[in-house]
Short mmCIF file of C-alpha atoms (C1' of nucleotides) in Angstrom, two decimals:
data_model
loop_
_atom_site.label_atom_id
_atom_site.label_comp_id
_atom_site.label_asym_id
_atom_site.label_seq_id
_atom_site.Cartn_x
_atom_site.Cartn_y
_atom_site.Cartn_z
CA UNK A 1 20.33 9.08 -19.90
CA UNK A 2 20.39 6.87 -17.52
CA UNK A 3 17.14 6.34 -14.91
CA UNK A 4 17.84 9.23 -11.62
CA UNK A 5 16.62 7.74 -8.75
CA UNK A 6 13.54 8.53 -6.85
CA UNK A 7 14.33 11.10 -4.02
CA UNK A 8 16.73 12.86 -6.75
CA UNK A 9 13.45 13.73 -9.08
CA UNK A 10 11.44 14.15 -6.17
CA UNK A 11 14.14 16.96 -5.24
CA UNK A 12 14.46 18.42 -8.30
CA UNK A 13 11.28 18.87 -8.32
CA UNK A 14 10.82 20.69 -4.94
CA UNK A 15 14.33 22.73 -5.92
CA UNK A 16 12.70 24.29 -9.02
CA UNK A 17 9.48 25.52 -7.21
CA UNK A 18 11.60 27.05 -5.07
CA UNK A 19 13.75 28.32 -7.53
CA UNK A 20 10.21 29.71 -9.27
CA UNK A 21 9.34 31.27 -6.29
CA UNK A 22 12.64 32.66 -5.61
CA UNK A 23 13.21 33.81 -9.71
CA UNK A 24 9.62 35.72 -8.79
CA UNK A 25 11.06 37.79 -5.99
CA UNK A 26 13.61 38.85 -8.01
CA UNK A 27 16.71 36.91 -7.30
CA UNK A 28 18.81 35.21 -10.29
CA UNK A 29 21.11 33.43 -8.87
CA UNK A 30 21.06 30.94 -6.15
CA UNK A 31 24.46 29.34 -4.02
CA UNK A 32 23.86 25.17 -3.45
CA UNK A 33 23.89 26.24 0.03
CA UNK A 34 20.79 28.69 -0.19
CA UNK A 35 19.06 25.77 -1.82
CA UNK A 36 19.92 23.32 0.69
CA UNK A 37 18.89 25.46 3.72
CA UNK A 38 15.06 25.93 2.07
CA UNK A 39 14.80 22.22 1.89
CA UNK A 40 16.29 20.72 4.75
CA UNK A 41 19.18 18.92 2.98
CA UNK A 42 23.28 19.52 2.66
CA UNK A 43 24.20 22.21 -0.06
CA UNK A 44 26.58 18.64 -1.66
CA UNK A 45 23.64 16.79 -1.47
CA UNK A 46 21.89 19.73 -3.72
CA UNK A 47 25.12 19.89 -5.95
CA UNK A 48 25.03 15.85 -6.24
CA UNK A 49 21.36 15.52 -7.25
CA UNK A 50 22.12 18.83 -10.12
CA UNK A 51 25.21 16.51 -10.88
CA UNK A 52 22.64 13.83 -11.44
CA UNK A 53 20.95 15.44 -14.37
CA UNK A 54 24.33 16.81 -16.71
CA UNK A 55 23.86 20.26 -15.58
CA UNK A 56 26.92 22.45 -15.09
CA UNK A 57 26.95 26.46 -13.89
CA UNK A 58 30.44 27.33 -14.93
CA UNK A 59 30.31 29.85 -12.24
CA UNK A 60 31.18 30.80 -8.82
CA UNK A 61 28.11 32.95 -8.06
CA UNK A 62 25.48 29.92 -7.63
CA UNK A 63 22.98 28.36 -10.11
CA UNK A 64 21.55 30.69 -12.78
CA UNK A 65 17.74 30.13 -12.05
CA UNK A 66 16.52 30.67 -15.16
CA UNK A 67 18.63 27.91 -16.73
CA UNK A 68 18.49 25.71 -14.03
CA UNK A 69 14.96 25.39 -14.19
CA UNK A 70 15.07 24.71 -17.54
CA UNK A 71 17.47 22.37 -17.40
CA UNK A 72 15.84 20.30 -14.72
CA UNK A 73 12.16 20.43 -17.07
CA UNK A 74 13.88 19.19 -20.00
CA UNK A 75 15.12 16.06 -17.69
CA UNK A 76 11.85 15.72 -15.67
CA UNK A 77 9.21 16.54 -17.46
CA UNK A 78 7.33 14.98 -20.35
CA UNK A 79 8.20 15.41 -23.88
CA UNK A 80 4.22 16.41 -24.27
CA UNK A 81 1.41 17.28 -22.40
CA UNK A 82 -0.07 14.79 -19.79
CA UNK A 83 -3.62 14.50 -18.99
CA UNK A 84 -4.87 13.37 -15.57
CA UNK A 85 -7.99 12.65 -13.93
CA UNK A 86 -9.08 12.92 -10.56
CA UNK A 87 -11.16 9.96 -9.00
CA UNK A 88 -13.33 10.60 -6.31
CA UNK A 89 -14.59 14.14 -6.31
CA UNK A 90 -15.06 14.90 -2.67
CA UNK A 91 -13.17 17.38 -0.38
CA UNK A 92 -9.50 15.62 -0.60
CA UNK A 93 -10.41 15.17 -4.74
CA UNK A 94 -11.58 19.24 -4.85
CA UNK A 95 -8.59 20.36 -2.75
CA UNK A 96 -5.91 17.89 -5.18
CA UNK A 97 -7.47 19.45 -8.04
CA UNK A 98 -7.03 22.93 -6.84
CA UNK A 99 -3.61 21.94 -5.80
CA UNK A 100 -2.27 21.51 -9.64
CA UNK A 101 -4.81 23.86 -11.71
CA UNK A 102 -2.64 25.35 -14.12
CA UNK A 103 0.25 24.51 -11.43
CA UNK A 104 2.69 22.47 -14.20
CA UNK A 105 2.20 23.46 -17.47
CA UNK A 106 2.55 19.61 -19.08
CA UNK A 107 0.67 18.07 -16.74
CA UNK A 108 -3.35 19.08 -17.30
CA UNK A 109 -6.03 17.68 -15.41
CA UNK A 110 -8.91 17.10 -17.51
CA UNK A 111 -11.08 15.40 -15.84
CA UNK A 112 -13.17 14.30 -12.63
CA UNK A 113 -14.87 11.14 -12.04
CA UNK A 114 -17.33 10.39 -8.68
CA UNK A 115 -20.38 8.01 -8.70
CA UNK A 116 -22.12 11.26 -6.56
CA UNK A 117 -24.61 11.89 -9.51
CA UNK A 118 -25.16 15.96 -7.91
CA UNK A 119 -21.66 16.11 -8.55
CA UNK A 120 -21.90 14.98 -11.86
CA UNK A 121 -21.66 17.68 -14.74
CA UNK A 122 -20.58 20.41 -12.49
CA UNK A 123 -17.42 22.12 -13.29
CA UNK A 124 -16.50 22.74 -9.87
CA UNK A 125 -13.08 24.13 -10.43
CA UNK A 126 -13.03 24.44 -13.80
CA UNK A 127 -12.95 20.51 -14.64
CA UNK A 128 -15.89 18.66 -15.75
CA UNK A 129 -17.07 15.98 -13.26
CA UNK A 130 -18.01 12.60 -14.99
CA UNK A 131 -19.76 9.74 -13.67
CA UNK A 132 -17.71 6.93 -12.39
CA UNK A 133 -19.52 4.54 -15.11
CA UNK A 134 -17.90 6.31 -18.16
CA UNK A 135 -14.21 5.91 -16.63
CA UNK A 136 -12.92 3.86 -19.48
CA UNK A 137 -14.87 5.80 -22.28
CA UNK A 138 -13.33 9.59 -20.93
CA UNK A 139 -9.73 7.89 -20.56
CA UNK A 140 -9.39 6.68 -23.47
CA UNK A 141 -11.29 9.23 -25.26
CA UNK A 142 -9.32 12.57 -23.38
CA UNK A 143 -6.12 10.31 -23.89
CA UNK A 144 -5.93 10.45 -19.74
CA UNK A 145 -2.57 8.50 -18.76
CA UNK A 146 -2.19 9.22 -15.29
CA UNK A 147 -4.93 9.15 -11.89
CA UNK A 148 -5.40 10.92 -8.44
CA UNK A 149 -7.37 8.48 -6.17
CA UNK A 150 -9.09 10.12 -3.50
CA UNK A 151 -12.13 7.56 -3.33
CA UNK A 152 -13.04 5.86 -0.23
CA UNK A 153 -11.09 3.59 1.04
CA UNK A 154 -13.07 1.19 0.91
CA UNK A 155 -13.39 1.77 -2.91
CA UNK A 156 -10.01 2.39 -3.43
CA UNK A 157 -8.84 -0.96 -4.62
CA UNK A 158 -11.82 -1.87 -6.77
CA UNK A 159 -11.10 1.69 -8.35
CA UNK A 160 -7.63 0.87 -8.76
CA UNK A 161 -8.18 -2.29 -10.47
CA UNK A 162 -11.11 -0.18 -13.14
CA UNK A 163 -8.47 2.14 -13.59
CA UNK A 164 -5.58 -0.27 -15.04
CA UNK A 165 -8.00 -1.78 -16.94
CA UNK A 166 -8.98 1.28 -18.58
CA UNK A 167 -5.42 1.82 -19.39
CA UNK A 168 -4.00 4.21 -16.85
CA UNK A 169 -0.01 4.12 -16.55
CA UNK A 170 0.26 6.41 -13.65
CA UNK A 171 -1.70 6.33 -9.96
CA UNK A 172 -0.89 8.83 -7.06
CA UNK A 173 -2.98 6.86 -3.96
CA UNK A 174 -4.73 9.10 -1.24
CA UNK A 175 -6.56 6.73 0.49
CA UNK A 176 -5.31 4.54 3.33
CA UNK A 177 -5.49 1.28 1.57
CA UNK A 178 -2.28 0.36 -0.24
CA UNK A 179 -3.06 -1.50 -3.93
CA UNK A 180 -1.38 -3.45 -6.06
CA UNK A 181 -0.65 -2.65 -9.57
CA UNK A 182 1.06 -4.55 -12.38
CA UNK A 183 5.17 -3.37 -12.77
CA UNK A 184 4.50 -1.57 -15.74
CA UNK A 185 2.46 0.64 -13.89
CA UNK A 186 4.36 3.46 -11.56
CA UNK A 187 2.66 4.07 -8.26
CA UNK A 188 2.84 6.79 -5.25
CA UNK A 189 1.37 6.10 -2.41
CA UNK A 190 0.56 9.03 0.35
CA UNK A 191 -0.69 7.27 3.28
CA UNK A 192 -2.06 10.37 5.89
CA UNK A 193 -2.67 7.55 8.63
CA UNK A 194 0.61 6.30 8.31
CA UNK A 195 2.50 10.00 8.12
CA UNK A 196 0.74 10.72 11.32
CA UNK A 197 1.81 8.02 12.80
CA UNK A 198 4.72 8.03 12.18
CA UNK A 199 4.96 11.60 13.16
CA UNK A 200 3.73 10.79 16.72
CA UNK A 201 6.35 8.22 17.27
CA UNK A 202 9.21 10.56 16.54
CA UNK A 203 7.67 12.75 18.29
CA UNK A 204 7.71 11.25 21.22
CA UNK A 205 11.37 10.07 20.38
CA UNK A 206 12.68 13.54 20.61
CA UNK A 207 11.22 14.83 24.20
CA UNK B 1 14.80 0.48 22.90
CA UNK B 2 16.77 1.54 19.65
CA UNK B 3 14.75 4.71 17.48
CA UNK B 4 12.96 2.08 14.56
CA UNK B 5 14.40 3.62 10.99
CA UNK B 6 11.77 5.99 9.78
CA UNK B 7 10.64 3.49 6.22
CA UNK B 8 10.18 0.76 9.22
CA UNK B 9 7.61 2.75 11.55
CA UNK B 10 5.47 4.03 8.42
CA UNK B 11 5.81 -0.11 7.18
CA UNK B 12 4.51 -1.15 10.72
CA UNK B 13 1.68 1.49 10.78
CA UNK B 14 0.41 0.02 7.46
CA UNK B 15 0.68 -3.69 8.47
CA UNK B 16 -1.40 -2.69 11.26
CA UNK B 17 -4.34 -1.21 9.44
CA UNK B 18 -4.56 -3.96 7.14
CA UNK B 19 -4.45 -6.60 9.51
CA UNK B 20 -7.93 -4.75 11.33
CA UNK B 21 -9.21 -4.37 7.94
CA UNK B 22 -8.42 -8.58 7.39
CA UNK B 23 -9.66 -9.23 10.98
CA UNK B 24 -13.14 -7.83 10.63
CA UNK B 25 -12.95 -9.90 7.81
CA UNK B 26 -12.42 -12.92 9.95
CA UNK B 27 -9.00 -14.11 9.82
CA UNK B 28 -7.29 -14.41 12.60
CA UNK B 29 -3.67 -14.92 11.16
CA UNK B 30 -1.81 -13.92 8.79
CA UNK B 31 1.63 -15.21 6.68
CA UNK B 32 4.54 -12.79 6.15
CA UNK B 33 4.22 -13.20 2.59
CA UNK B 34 0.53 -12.04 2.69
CA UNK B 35 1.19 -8.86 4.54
CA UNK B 36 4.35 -8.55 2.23
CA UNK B 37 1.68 -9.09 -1.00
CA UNK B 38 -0.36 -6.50 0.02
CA UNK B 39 2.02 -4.17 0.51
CA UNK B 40 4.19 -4.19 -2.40
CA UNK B 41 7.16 -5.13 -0.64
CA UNK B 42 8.80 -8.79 -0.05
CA UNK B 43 8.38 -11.85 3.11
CA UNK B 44 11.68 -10.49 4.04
CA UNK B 45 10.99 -7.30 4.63
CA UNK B 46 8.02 -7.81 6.80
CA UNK B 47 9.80 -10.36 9.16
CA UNK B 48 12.29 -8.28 9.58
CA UNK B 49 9.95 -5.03 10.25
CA UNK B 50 8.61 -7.06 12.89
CA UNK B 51 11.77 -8.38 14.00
CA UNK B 52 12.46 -4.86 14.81
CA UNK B 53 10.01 -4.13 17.45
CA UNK B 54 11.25 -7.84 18.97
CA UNK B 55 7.80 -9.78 18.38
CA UNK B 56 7.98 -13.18 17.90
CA UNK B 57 5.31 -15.31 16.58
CA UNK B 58 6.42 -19.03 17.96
CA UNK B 59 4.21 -20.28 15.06
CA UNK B 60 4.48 -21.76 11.59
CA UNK B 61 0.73 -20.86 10.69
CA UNK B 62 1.54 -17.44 10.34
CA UNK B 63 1.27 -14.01 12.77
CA UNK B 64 -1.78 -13.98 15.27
CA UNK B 65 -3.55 -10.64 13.72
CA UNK B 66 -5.08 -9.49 16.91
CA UNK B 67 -1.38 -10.26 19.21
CA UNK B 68 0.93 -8.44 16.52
CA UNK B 69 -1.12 -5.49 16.31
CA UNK B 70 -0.46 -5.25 20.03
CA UNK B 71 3.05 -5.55 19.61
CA UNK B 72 2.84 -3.38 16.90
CA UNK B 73 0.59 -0.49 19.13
CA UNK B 74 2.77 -0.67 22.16
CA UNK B 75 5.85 0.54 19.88
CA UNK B 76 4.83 2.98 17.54
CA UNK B 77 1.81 4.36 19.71
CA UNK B 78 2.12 7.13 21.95
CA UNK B 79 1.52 6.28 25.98
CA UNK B 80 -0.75 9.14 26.17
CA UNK B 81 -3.48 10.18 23.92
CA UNK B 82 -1.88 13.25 21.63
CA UNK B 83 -3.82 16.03 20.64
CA UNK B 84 -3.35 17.28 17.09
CA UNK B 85 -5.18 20.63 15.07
CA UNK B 86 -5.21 21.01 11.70
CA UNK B 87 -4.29 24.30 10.77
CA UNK B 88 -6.51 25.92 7.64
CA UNK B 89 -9.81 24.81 7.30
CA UNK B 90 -10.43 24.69 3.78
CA UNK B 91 -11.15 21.33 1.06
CA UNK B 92 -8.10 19.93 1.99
CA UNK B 93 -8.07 20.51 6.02
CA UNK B 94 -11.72 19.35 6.23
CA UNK B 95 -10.90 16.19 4.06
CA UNK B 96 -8.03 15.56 6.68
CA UNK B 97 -9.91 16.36 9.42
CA UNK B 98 -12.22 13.43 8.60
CA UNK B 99 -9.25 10.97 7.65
CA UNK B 100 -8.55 11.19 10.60
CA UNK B 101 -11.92 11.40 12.45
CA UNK B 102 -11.70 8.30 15.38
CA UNK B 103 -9.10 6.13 13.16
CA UNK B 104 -6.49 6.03 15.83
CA UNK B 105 -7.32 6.08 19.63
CA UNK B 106 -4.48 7.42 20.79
CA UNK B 107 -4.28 10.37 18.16
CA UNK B 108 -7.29 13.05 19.04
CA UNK B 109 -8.18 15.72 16.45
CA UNK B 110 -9.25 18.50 18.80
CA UNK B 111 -9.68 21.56 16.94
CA UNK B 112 -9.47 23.35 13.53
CA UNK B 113 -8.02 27.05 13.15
CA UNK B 114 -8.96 29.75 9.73
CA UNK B 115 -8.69 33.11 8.75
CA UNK B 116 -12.50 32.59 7.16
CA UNK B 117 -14.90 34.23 9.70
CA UNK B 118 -17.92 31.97 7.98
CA UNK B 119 -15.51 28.80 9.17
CA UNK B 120 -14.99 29.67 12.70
CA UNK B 121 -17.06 28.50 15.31
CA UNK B 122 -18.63 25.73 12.93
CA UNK B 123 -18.61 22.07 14.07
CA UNK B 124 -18.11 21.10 10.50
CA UNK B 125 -16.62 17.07 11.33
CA UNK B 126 -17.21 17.17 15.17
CA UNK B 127 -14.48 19.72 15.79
CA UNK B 128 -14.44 23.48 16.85
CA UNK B 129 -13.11 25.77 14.04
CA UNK B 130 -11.08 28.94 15.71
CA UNK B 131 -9.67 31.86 14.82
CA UNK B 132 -6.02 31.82 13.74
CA UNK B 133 -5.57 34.53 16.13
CA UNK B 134 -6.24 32.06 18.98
CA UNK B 135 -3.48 29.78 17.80
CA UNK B 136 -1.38 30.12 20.65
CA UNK B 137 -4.19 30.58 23.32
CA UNK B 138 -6.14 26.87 22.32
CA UNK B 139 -2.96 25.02 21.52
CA UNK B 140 -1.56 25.50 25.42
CA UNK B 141 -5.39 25.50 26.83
CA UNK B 142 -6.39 22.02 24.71
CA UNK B 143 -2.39 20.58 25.11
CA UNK B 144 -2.10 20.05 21.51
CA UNK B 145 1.09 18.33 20.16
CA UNK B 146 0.77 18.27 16.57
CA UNK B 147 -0.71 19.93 13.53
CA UNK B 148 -1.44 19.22 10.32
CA UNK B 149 -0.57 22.31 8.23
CA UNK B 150 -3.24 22.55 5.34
CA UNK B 151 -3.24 26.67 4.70
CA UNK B 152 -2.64 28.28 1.10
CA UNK B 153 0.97 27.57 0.61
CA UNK B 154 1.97 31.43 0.57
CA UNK B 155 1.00 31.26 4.07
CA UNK B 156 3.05 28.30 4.93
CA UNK B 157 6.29 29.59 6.53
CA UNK B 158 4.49 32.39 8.87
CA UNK B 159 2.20 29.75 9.89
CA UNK B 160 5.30 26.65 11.28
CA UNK B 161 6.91 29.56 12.45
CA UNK B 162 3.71 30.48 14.41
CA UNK B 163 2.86 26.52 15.49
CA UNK B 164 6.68 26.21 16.57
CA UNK B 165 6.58 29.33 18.52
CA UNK B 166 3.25 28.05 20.29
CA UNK B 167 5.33 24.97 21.50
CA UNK B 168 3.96 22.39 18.79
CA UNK B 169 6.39 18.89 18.71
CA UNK B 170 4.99 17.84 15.18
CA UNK B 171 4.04 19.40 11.85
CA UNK B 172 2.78 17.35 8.73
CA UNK B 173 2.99 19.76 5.97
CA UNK B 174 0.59 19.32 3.38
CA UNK B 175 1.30 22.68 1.78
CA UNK B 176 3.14 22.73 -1.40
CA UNK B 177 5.99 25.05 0.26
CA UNK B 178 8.79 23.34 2.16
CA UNK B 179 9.37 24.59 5.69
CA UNK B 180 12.07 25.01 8.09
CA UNK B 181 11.61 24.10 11.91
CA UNK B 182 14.35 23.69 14.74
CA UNK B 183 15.84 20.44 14.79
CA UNK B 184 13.71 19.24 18.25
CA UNK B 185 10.52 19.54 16.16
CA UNK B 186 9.77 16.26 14.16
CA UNK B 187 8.16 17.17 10.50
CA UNK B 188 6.69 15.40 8.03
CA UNK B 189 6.25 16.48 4.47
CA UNK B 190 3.29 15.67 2.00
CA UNK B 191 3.99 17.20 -1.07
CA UNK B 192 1.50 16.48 -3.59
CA UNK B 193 3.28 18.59 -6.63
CA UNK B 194 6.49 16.77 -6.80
CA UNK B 195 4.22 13.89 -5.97
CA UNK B 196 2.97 14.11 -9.06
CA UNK B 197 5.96 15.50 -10.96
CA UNK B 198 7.65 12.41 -9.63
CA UNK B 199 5.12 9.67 -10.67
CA UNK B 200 4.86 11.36 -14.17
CA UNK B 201 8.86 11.14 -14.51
CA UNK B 202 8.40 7.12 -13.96
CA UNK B 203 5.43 7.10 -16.00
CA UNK B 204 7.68 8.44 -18.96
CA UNK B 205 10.70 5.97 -18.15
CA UNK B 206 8.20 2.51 -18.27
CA UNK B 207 6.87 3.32 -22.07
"C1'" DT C 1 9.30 -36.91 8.22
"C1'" DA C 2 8.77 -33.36 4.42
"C1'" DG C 3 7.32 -28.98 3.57
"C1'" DA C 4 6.44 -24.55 4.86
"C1'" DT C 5 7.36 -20.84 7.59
"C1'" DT C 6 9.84 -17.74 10.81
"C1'" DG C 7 14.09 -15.50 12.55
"C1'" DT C 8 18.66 -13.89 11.73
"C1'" DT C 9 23.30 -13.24 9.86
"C1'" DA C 10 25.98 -11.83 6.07
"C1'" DA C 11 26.13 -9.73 1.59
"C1'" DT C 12 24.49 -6.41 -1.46
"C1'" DC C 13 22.58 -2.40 -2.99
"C1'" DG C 14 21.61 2.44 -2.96
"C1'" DA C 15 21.82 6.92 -1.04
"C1'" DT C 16 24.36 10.34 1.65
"C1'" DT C 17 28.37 12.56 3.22
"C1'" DA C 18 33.38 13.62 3.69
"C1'" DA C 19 37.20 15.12 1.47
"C1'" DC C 20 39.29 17.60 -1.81
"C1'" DA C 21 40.59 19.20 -6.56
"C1'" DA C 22 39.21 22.65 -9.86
"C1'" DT C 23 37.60 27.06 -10.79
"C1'" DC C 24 36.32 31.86 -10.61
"C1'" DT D 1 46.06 36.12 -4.69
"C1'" DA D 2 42.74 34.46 -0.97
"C1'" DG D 3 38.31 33.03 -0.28
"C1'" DA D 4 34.29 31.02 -1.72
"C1'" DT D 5 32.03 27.99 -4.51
"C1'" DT D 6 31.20 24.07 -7.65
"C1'" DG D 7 32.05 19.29 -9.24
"C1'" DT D 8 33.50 14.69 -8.27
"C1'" DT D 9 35.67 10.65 -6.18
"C1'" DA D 10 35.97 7.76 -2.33
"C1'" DA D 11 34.18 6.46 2.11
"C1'" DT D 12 30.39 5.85 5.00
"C1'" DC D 13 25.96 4.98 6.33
"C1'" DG D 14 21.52 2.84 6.13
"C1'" DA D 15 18.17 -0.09 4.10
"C1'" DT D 16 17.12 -4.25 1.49
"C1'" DT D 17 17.82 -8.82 0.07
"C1'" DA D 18 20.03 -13.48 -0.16
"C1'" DA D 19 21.01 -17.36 2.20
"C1'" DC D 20 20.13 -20.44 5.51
"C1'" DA D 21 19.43 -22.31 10.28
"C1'" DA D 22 15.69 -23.21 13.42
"C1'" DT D 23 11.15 -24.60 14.17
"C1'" DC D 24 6.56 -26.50 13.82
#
DNA sequence: TAGATTGTTAATCGATTAACAATC
DNA sequence: TAGATTGTTAATCGATTAACAATC
C-alpha cells in the first residue's frame, strides 16, 4: 500500500479515539458527518481520508465502529509491539508518560531516562527511571525504537544526537529547540512556544 | 496587511528563537541557508517566510539577527501584552506553566485554575492557582485572552465550553480530546496520542 | 569581476473541496 | 420511490520548490 500522507494518519488516528470513545457510550454506528463535526473537518474530507486506507462500509447507516477501528489499526499501527522511552523525567516527561500508559496497546513505554540521580530507580508511574548514562545499554537491551524528549532545552540537541547514536528510529520533540536528525529517522516536533504564538497572532486576527 | 498562512507564522516564531539563542552566542547575522539548516526546511523557504512579513535585508552577508527579529516581533506579536491561564494544574499544566515562564514579553501567564483544593492558592511557578469555580470571575477581573487547556481529557469539552462562555479568544488544547469552539475563537491543538501514533506509522514505513 | 546571496516569479506538488454517480 | 449517505473524479486552493534576475 502505498505511503498515506501525514495529516491523513494523524486523522485517523484522532477518528478512532473518537470512535473508542463513542463505541464506549454505546453507539455502533457513526455517519461521516458525525465524525467530521467532532473534529473540526468536512464529513468528504472524513470519507476521503477512510478512502485513503481501502476501507469500504457497504452501507447507508454510517461507519460500523467496530470494524472501522479495526480497519484503520491494521493500516496504522505496527505489525508488533513498540517500545518507547521517555527522556527527561521531569513534569512535561511524568505528564507524557501518563498520557500513553496502557493508552495504545502496541506502543509500550518501557522506560525513563533523567540524569536527576533522586529520580533514578523510582517507578514513578509504573516505569522504571534509568540514569541518562545507560541510554544506549537500556535501548538496545529493552529493544526501545522510538523517544519522547522532554529534556531541557538546552539539552535537547546533545540528547538528540545520544539518542540516534544509540539507535533510536523514532523522536517526538517537546522542547523548544528544533534538531536535526538523519532522513532515515522520522521526527515530530511540538513546539509550545511556537503554538502559542501562533495562537496570539490569530487571535488578534479575528477581533 | 494580508493574514500570514498559519505553517508561515509558527516558521517565523521559530526563526526567531533561534536567532536569540545564536545571538547570545555572538553572531550577529545569519544566512538563509543557516536558519533553513536548523530548521529542517530549505534557503527557499526561509526567504520567502521573511518575504512575507516584507523585510528586506539589503545585504549579501546574510540577515542582521537583532533587525529581523524586530521585523519578525512587530508582525506576529501582539500590540498589547496578552494574558493567558492555563487551565488544570497538574504534571502537564505546571510543566507548561514554566515553558512558558518570562519566554515571551508580550505573552503573560497570569494565573492557574484546579479542582485539587491542595493546588489552589499555591504559588507553585510564580502564579496564583484558583479554583475552577472562579473561572469566569478571574478571567474578566485579570483580562485574560487565552488558555492553555491541560485538564484530564474527560473533562475537556465542559471545560472550552466553560473558557468560551467566559469570553476567552484562544484555546491550545493539550488534552487528548478534540474540541469544538465557535468559529471567532482561534484554537490550537496539541495532541500528543496521534502524535505518537503518527511518528510510529513513519517509523514503520522507513525500515 | 566572480561568486555568493537575496528576492521574486512561475511551475509544481500536495491537500482540500465541489460535484455528482452509486447505493441503500 | 425519495431521501440520505457513501465513494470517487475533477477542480480548486494553498504551500513548496525551481529557476533566475538583482545585488553586493
Amino acid at each position: 500500500m502505498k505511503v498515506l500522507p501525514e495529516k491523513t494518519v494523524k486523522r485517523l488516528s484522532e477518528y478512532r479515539r473518537t470512535m473508542l470513545r463513542c463505541f464506549d457510550e454505546g453507539k455502533t454506528h457513526i455517519y461521516s458527518h458525525e465524525l467530521a463535526a467532532l473534529h473540526n473537518v468536512t464529513a468528504v474530507q472524513v470519507r476521503r481520508d477512510i478512502m485513503f486506507i481501502g476501507y469500504s462500509s457497504q452501507s447507508r447507516i454510517g461507519y460500523d465502529i467496530k470494524d472501522l477501528t479495526k480497519a484503520i489499526g491494521k493500516i496504522i499501527d505496527p505489525k508488533e509491539v513498540m517500545n518507547l522511552a521517555v527522556v527527561g523525567y521531569g513534569n512535561l516527561g511524568k505528564a507524557l508518560s501518563a498520557y500513553l500508559m496502557n493508552k495504545r496497546p502496541m506502543l509500550k513505554l518501557v522506560a525513563a531516562f533523567d540524569i536527576d540521580p533522586k529520580k533514578i530507580g523510582s517507578l514513578n508511574s509504573g516505569i522504571p527511571c534509568y540514569s541518562i548514562e545507560r541510554l544506549r545499554e537500556i535501548i538496545a537491551s529493552q529493544n526501545i525504537t522510538m523517544a519522547i524528549l522532554s529534556v531541557p532545552s538546552s539539552a535537547a540537541r546533545e540528547m538528540a544526537r545520544a539518542l540516534v547514536a544509540s539507535g533510536i528510529k523514532g523522536i517526538l520533540n517537546f522542547t523548544t529547540v528544533n534538531i536535526n536528525v538523519p532522513a532515515d529517522i522520522a521526527l515530530e516536533e511540538s513546539d509550545i512556544i511556537s503554538s502559542i504564538e501562533k495562537l496570539a497572532y490569530f487571535v488578534k486576527r479575528t477581533r
